[in-house]
Structures are given as C-alpha cells and as structure tokens.
Short mmCIF file of C-alpha atoms in Angstrom, two decimals:
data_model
loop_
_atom_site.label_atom_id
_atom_site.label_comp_id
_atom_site.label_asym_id
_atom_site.label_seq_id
_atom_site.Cartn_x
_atom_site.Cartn_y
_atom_site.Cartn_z
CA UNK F 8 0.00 18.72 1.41
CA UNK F 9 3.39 19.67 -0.97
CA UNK F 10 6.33 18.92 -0.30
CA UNK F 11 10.05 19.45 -1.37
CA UNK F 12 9.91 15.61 -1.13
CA UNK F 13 6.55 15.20 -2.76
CA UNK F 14 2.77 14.89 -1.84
CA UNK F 15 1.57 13.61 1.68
CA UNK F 16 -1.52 12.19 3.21
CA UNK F 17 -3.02 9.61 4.52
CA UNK F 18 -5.06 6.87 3.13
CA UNK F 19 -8.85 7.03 4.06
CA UNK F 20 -8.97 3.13 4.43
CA UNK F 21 -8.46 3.81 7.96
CA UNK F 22 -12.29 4.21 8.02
CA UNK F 23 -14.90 2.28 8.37
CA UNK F 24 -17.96 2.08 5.83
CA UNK F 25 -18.48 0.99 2.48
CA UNK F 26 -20.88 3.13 0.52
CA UNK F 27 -19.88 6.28 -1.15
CA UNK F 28 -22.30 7.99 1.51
CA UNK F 29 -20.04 6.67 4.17
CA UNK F 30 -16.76 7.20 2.51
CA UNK F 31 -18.51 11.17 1.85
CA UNK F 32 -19.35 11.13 5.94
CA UNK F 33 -16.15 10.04 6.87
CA UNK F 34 -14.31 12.48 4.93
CA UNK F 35 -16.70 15.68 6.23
CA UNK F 36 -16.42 14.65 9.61
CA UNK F 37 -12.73 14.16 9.80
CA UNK F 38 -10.77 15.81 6.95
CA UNK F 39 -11.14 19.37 7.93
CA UNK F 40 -9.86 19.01 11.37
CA UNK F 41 -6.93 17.26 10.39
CA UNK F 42 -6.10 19.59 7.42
CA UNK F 43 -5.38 22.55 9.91
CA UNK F 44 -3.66 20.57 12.78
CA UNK F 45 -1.36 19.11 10.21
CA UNK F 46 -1.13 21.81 7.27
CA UNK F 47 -3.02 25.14 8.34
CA UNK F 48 -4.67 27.08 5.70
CA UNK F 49 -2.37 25.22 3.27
CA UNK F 50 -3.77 22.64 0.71
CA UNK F 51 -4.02 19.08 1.72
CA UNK F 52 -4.15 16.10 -0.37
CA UNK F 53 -6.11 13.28 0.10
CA UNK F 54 -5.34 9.70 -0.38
CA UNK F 55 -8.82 8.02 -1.23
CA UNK F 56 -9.71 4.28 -0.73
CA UNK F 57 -13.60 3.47 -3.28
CA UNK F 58 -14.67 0.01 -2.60
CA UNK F 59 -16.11 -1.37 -5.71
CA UNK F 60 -19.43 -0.61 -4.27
CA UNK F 61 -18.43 3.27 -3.59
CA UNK F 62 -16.86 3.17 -6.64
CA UNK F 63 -19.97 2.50 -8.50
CA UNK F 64 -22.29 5.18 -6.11
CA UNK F 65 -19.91 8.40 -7.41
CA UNK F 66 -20.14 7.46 -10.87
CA UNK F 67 -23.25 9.74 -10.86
CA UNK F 68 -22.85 13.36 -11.89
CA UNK F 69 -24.35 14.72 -8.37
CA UNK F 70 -22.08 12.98 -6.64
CA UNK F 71 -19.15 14.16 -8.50
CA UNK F 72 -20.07 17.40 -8.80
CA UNK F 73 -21.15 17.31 -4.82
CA UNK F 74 -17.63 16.15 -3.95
CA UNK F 75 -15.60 18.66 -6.01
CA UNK F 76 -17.42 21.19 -4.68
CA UNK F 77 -16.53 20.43 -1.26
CA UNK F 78 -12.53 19.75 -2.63
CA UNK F 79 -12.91 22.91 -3.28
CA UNK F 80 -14.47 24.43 -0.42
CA UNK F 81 -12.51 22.42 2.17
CA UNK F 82 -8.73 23.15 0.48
CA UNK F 83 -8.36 19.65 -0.54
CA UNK F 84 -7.60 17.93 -3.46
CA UNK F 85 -6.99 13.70 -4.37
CA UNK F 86 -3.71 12.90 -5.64
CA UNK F 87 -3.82 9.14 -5.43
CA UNK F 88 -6.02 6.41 -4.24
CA UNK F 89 -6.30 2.90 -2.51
CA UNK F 90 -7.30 0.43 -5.35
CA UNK F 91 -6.27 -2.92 -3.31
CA UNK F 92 -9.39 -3.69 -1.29
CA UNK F 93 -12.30 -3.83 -3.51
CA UNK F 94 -15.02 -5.47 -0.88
CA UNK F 95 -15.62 -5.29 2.77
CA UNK F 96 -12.41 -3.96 4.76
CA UNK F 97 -13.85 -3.24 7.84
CA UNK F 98 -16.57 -5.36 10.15
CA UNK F 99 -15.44 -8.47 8.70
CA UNK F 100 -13.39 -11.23 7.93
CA UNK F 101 -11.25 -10.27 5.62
CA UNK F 102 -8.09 -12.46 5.86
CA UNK F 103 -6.55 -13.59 2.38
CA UNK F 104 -9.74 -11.93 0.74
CA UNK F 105 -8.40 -8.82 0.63
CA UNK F 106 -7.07 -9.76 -2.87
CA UNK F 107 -10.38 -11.17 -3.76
CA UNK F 108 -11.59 -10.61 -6.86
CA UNK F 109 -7.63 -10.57 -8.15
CA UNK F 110 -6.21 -9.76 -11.00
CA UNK F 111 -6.86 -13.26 -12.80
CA UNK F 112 -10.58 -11.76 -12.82
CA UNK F 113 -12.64 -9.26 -15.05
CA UNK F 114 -14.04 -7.40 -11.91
CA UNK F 115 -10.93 -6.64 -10.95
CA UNK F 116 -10.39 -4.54 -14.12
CA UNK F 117 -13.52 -3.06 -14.49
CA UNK F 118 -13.18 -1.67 -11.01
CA UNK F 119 -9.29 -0.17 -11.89
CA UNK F 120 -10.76 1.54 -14.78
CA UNK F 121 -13.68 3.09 -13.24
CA UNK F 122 -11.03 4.55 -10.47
CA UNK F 123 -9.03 5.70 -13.14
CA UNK F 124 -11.90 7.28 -14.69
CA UNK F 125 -13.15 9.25 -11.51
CA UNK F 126 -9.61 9.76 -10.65
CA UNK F 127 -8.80 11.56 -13.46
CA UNK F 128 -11.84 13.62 -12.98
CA UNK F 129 -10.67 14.80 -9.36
CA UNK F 130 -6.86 15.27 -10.12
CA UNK F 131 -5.83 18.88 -10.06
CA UNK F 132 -4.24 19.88 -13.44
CA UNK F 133 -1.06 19.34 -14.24
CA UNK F 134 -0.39 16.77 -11.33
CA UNK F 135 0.33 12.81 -11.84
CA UNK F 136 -2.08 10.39 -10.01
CA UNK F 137 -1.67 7.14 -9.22
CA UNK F 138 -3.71 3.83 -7.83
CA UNK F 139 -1.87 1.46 -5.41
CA UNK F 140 -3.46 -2.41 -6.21
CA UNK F 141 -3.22 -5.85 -5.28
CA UNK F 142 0.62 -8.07 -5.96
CA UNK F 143 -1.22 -9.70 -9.03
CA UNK F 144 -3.24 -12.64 -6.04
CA UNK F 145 -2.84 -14.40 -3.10
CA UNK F 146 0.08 -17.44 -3.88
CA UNK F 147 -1.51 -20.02 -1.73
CA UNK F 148 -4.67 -19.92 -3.91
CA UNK F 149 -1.98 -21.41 -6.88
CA UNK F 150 -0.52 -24.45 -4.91
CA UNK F 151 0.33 -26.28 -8.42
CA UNK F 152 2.77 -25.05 -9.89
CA UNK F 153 1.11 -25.11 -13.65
CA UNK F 154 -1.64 -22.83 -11.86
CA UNK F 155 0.40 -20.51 -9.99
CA UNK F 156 2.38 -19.85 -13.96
CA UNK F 157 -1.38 -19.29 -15.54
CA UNK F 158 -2.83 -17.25 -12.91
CA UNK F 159 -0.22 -14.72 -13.56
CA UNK F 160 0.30 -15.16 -17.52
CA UNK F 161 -3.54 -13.82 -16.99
CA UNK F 162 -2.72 -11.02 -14.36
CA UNK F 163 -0.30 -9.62 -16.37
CA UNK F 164 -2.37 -9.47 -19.69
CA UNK F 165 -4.86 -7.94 -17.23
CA UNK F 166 -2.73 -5.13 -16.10
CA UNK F 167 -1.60 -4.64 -19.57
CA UNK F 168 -5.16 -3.79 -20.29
CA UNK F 169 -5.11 -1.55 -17.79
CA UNK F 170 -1.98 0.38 -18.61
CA UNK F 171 -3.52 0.53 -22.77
CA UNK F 172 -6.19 2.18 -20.86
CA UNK F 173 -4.31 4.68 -19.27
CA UNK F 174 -2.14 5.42 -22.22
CA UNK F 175 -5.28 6.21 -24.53
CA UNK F 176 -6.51 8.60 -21.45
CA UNK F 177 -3.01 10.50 -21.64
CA UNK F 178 -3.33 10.78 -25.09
CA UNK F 179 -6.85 11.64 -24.97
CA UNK F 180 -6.77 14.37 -22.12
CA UNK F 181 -3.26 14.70 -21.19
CA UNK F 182 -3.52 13.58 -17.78
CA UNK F 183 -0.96 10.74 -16.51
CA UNK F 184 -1.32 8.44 -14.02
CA UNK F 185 0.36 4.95 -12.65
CA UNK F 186 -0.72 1.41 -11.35
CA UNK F 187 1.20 0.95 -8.01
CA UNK F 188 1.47 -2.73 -7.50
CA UNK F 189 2.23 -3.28 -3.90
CA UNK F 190 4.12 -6.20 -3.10
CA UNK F 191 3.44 -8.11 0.12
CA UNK F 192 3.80 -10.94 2.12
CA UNK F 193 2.49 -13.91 0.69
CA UNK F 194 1.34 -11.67 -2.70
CA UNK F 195 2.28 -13.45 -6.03
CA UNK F 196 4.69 -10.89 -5.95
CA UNK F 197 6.05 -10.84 -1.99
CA UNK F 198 9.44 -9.09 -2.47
CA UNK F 199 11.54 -6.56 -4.74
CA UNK F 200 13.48 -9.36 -6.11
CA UNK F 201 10.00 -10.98 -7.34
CA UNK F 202 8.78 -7.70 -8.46
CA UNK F 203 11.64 -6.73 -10.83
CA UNK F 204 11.69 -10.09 -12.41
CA UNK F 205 7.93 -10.44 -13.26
CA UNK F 206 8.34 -6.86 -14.44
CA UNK F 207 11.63 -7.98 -16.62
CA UNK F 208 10.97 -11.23 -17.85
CA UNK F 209 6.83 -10.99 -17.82
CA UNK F 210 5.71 -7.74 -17.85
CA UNK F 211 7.51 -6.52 -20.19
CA UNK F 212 8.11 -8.85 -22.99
CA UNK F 213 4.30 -9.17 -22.80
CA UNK F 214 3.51 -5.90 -23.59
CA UNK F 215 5.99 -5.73 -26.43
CA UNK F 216 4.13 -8.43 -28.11
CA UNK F 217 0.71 -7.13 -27.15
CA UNK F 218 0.75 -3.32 -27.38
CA UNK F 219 2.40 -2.32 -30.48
CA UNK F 220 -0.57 -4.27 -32.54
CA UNK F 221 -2.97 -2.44 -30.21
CA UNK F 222 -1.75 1.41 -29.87
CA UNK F 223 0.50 0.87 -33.79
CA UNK F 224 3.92 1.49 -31.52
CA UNK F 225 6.95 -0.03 -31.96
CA UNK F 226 8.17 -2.49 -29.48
CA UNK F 227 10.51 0.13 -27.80
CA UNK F 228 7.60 2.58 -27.00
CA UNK F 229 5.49 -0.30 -25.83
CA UNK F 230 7.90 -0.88 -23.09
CA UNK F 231 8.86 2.96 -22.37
CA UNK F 232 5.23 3.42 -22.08
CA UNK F 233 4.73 0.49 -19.63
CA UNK F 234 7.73 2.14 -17.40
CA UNK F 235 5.66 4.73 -16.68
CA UNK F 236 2.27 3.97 -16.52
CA UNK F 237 3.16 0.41 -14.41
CA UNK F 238 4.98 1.49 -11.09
CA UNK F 239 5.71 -0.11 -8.17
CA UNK F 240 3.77 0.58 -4.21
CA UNK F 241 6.78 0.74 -1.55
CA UNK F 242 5.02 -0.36 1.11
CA UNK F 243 7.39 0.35 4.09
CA UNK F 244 5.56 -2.44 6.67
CA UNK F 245 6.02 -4.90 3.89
CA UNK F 246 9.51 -4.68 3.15
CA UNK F 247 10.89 -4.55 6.60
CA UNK F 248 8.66 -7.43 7.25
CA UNK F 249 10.98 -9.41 4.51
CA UNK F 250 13.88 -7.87 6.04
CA UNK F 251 14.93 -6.48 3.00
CA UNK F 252 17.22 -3.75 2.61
CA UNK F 253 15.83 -0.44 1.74
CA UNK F 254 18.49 1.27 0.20
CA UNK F 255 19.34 -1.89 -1.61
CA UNK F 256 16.08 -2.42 -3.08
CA UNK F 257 15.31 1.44 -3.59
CA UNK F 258 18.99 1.35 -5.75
CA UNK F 259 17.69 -2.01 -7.67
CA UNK F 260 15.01 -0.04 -8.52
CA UNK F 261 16.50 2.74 -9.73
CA UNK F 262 19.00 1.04 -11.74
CA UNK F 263 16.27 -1.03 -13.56
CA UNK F 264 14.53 1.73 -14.55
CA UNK F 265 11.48 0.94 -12.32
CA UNK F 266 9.35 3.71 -11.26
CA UNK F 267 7.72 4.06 -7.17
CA UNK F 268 4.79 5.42 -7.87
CA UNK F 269 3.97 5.83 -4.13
CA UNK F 270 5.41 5.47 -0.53
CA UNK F 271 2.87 4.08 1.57
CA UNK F 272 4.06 4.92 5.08
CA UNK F 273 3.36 1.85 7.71
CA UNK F 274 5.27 -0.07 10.16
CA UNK F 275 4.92 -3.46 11.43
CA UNK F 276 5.75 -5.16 15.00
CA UNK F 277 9.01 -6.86 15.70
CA UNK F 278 11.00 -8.45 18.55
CA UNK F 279 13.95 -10.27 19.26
CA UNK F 280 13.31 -14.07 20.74
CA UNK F 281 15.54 -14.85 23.31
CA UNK F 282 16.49 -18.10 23.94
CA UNK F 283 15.40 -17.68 27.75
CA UNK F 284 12.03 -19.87 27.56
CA UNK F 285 10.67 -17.48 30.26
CA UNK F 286 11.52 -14.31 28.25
CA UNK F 287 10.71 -15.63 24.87
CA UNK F 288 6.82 -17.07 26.47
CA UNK F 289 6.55 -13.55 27.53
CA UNK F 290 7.29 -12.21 23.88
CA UNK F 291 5.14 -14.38 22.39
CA UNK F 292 2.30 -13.65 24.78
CA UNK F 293 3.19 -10.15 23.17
CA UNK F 294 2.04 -10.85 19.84
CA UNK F 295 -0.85 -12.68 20.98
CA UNK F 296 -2.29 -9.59 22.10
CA UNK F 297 -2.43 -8.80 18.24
CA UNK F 298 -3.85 -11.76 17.25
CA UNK F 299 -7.35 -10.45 16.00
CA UNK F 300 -9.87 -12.29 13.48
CA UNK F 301 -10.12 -9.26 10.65
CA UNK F 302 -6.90 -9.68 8.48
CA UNK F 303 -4.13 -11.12 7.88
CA UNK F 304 -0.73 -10.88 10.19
CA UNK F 305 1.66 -12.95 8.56
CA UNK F 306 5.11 -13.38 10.51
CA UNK F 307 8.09 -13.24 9.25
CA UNK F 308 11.17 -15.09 11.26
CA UNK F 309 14.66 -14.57 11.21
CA UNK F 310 16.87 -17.75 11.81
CA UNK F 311 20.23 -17.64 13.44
CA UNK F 312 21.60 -18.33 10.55
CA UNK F 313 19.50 -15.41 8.39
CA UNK F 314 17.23 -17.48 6.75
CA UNK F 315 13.56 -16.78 7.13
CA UNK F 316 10.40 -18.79 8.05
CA UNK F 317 7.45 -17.64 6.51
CA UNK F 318 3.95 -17.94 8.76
CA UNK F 319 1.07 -17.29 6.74
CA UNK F 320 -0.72 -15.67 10.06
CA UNK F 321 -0.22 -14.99 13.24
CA UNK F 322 -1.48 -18.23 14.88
CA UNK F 323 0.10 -20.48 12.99
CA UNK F 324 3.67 -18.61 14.32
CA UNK F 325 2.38 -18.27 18.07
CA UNK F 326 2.02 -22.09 17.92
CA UNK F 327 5.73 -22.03 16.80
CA UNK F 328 6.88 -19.62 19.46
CA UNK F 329 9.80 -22.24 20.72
CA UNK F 330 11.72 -22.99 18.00
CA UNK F 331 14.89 -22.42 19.16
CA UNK F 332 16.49 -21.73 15.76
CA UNK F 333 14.33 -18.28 15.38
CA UNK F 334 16.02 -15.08 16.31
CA UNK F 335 13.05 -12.79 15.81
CA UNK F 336 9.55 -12.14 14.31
CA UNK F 337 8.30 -9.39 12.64
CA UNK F 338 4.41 -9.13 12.26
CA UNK F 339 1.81 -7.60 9.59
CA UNK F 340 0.00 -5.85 11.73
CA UNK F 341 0.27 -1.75 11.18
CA UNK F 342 0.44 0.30 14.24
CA UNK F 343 0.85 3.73 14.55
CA UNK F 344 4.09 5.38 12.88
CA UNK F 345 4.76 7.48 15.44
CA UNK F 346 4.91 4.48 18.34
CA UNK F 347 8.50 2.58 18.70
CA UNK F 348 7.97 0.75 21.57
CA UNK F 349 5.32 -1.70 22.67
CA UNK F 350 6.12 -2.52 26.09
CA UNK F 351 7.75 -5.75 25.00
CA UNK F 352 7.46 -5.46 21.74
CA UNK F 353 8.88 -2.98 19.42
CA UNK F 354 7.44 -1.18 15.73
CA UNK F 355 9.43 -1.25 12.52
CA UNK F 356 9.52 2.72 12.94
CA UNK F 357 13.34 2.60 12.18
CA UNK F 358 12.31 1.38 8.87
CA UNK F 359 9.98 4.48 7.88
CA UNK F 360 12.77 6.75 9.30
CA UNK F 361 15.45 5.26 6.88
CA UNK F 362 12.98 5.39 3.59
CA UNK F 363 12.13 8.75 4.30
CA UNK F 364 15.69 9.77 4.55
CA UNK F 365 16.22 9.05 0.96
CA UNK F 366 13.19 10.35 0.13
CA UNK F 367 14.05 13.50 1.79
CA UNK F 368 17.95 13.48 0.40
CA UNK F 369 17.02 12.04 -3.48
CA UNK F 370 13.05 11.78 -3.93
CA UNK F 371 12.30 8.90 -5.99
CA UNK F 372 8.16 9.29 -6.06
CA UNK F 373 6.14 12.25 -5.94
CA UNK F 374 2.98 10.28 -3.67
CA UNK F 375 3.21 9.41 -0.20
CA UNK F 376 1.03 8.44 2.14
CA UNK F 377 0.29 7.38 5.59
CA UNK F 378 -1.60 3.97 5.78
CA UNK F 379 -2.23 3.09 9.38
CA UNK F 380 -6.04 1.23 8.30
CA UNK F 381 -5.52 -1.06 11.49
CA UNK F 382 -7.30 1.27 14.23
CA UNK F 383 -10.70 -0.51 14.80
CA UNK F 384 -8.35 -3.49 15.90
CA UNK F 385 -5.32 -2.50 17.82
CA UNK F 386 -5.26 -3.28 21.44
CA UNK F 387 -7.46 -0.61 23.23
CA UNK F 388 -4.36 1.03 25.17
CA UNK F 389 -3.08 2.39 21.61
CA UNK F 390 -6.54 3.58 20.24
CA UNK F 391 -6.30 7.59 20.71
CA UNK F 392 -9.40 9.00 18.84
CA UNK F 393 -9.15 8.31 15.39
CA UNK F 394 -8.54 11.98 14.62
CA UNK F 395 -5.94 12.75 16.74
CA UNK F 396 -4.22 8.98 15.83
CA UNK F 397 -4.01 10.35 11.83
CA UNK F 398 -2.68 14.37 12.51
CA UNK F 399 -0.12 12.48 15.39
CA UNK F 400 0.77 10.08 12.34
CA UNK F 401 1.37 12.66 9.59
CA UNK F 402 2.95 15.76 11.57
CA UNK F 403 5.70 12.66 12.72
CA UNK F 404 5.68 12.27 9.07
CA UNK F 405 5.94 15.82 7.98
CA UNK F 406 8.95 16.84 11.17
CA UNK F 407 10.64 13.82 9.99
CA UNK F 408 11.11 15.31 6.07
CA UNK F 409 11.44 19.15 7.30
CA UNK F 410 14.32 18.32 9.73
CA UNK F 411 17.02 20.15 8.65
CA UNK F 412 15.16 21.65 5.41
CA UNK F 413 14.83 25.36 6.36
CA UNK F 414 11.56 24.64 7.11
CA UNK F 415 9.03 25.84 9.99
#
C-alpha cells in the first residue's frame, strides 16, 4: 500500500514452501484477505521472497503471465523482494546457511540477476524496485585473516557485477532498481560503521577502477551510479540488536551519501539481567524458551561498562547466563511488531517506533516492509493464525505512520 512515507508490506518469507507453486498457493490463500483488513479496496504491495528454486519455476512465460494476471485481478502489485535466503528457509536447519551460497560464489549472482530480471517484469511503471541480500557472508567462515580480506575483495567484484547489470537494464528499459545489503549480526558486514567503510574504502574505489572500462564512464559516474543502484537494508531487529543508535546511524548515512533502499520492519527480544541470581535464572529460563534448532539467534550483551559480548547463538549465551559483568541481552529472534512485552522478557518494539518516526517526519527510503518470517517457531502462546499475525503486524505499522497525518 502508498504511503506519504513510502510503500508498505510485508515480506512473504513468513511462509513456508519452496517451489514457485507453493510461493503461488501461499500468496492466493492469504494475500487477499489481508489486502482488505489492512488497505480496503486500495492497492497493496507485495514484498516477495523466490528461493533459487522458485526463482527458476517463474522464469516460464505461463507462469509470468499467470501471476500478473492475478496482480492484476487481486489489486496487488511487487515493489521489492527478499533476495537473502536462496535455499531451504523453512523445515530445516538453516543456522549460518542462510548466507549459503554467498556472495564469494557464482550462484549467488546468477540467482540476483534472474530476480532482477523477473522483478523488473512485475514492477509497476514508473516505480523503483529493490532486492534486500545477504552482508557479503557469514565472518566465521573467514577465521584467517588473509581469507576473511579475499572473500570480500571477491564479494565486492561480485556485487559490482551485479550493479553493471542493473545499470545496462536502466539504460535499456528505463526501469531502476537497488541491491539492499542488509547488515547483520555476525554478517561480514554486522554494523553501520562496517557498512559505510566497505562501501567507502572497497566498494567504491573498486568500481571506479572496474566500471568506467566496462560501461566507457568516467570515474565520477562510476561511483554516482554505484550510489544508487548499491543501497543499504535497515533492518530494524539488527541494529537494535548492536545497540546502535538509529538516528545516529540514519544521519551517518545521510551525510555519506548512502542510500536505504528499504526498511525492513522487525524487532528482536531483550531484557535487563539483574544481578539477583534468582531473578536473572528466571530471565534466562526466558530466552530458553526461544531457543529453537531452525536459525540463528545470536545475542548480543551489554556490559556494565557498555561494551558488548557477542554470542554467535543462543546456547552458547544461555550457558553464559551468570556473568556478572552483563547488564542485558538482546536476541535475534523476530517476534511480532506489535508485542512489547513477553512476560519476562521484553521486544525491541521501541526501536521500530523510533525508525518509523523519522521515516514518518523526513522519509529516507521509499520500501518498507514487515518481516516477521519467525512464526512456524515462536512459542505456541504467541502463534495467532498466520493471517491475522501479518494484518495485526502491518495495521500497527500503518496507525503508527498515520498518527497525527490527517489521515483515517
């Protein structure tokens, strides 16, 4: 649906299946009810997650033509899309494989492209579209240090082949779209400080030497052109996980020149430890709760003195629980946006509230979307039918940026 602040939807990772068939089921049997609880007659956008397999299974002109049709015919329309997972992302393990094949790899460009392709196939004219992917690769699988350098020296050529690919599609057709690279806890790229200086002192000195040769630019529109074909994914979840200041990094961002090409909309869990052993067993018994064998939760702890202590999952912080120089946690593990508190525990709603305030006040991306993909696992006393879970997620969304708009 349109916004004053942009477009809004939510991301169709939240279900299960990995075929285009299922993807096609999912979407018939859920979209249309949630497009009039959230949006009435008016147009809805959808944010669509393709596993590589999917991906592959629309290439063919029925199914293209089959799903435009029913765009069409149900009021909807895709604006962006969920490029991160490219395997299995629900009924197994998934863990650190979610960034599996990464962006060191050929398959992971070959399946960018061929989103881009069908993306820009399904975008409404006139309107920007953009793909949300992996932080270049998963740092622990670069413990040397020589490694971790090369594995994203290769990345970044990679991504530089995809943005060549989306300039000569511009030029070719006139529709523009963006890479969204989503930082994220233990990502190559984990934080906005990490992002803006791969982008500054990789990124783009890269392209300058590699795209001018290619496209016959100059230097200069080499890196203009990477500015707004390469964007960043603010994943809400992940930054409060870091603790990291929103308007802080929002203004970094701004000030470098650094496009968001999307808002994904998510919050964590958190909770204060208190040094009471009693209280702070009962906390961690909490988070245990959450402690499920699909993905990753990686904790992030604050220290009394503000440093942090990174977990790379939740087990490996649970077995930690006691340290008495920790002063909270906060967990990757998305729950509902419109929950706050989890009888001990607590949601980084706070977080979502702030971002969208600027969004609302100064809108600094045109895509945002709701991306709550953690359903099949949350505890069974939060899972409202999936249906109800997404329109309860996106009208707290939409009230949130009306307030105090003019707006019904």
């Amino acid at each position: 649906m349109k916004l004053t602040s942009g477009h809004l939807s939510y991301c169709t990772n939240i279900h299960s299946g990995e075929s285009w068939k299922d993807h096609f089921a999912a979407l018939k049997e859920n979209f249309p009810g949630i497009r009039k609880q959230v949006c009435g007659n008016q147009a809805m956008g959808i944010g669509l997650r393709l596993s590589n397999s999917a991906s592959l299974d629309i290439q063919g002109a029925e199914e293209l033509r089959e799903f435009k049709e029913w765009l069409s015919a149900n009021n909807a329309y895709v604006f962006t899309m969920n490029g991160f997972p490219y395997g299995d992302f629900h009924h197994a393990v998934v863990k650190d494989n979610v960034h599996a094949p990464d962006w060191t790899s050929k398959e992971r460009v070959d399946y960018t492209i061929r989103l881009f392709n069908t993306l820009a196939k399904l975008l409404p004219e006139g309107m920007e579209g953009g793909i949300s992917t992996s932080p270049l690769s998963y740092r622990f699988w670069f413990p040397d240090k020589n490694d971790f350098q090369n594995a994203v020296f290769t990345a970044t050529k990679n991504i530089i082949e995809i943005a060549e690919e989306l300039i000569r599609i511009r030029q070719n057709s006139g529709v523009k779209m963006h890479l969204d690279i989503e930082p994220e806890p233990d990502g190559i790229l984990e934080s906005a400080s990490e992002f803006v200086d791969w982008f500054e002192s990789v990124l783009i000195p890269l392209s300058k030497q590699i795209l001018p040769g290619r496209l016959s630019i100059s230097p200069e529109e080499a890196e203009q052109l990477i500015r707004e074909h390469i964007c960043l994914c603010y994943d809400v979840c992940h930054f409060a996980i870091g603790y990291e200041s929103h308007s802080d990094v929002i203004e970094l961002l701004g000030n470098k020149g650094i496009r968001v090409g999307k808002i994904q909309i998510s919050a964590a869990l958190k909770a204060d430890l208190p040094l009471n052993p009693e209280f702070r067993s009962g906390i961690a018994d909490a988070f245990a709760n959450y402690n499920e064998p699909t993905y990753l939760h990686q904790v992030v702890a604050r220290k009394d003195d503000g440093l942090l202590i990174r977990y790379r999952d939740l087990p490996e912080a649970l077995s930690d629980y006691t340290n008495p120089l920790v002063r909270e946690w906060r967990a990757h593990f998305h729950v509902p946006v419109f929950i706050r508190e989890l009888g001990l525990l607590q949601s980084t709603q706070d977080d979502i509230s702030e971002v969208l305030k600027i969004q609302k006040n100064r809108p600094f991306t045109e895509h945002m979307e709701v991306e709550t993909y953690t359903w099949e696992v949350l505890p069974e006393a939060l899972k409202i039918p999936i249906g109800e879970s997404i329109v309860r997620e996106l009208n707290w969304v939409k009230e949130l940026l009306l307030k105090n708009q003019g707006h019904e």
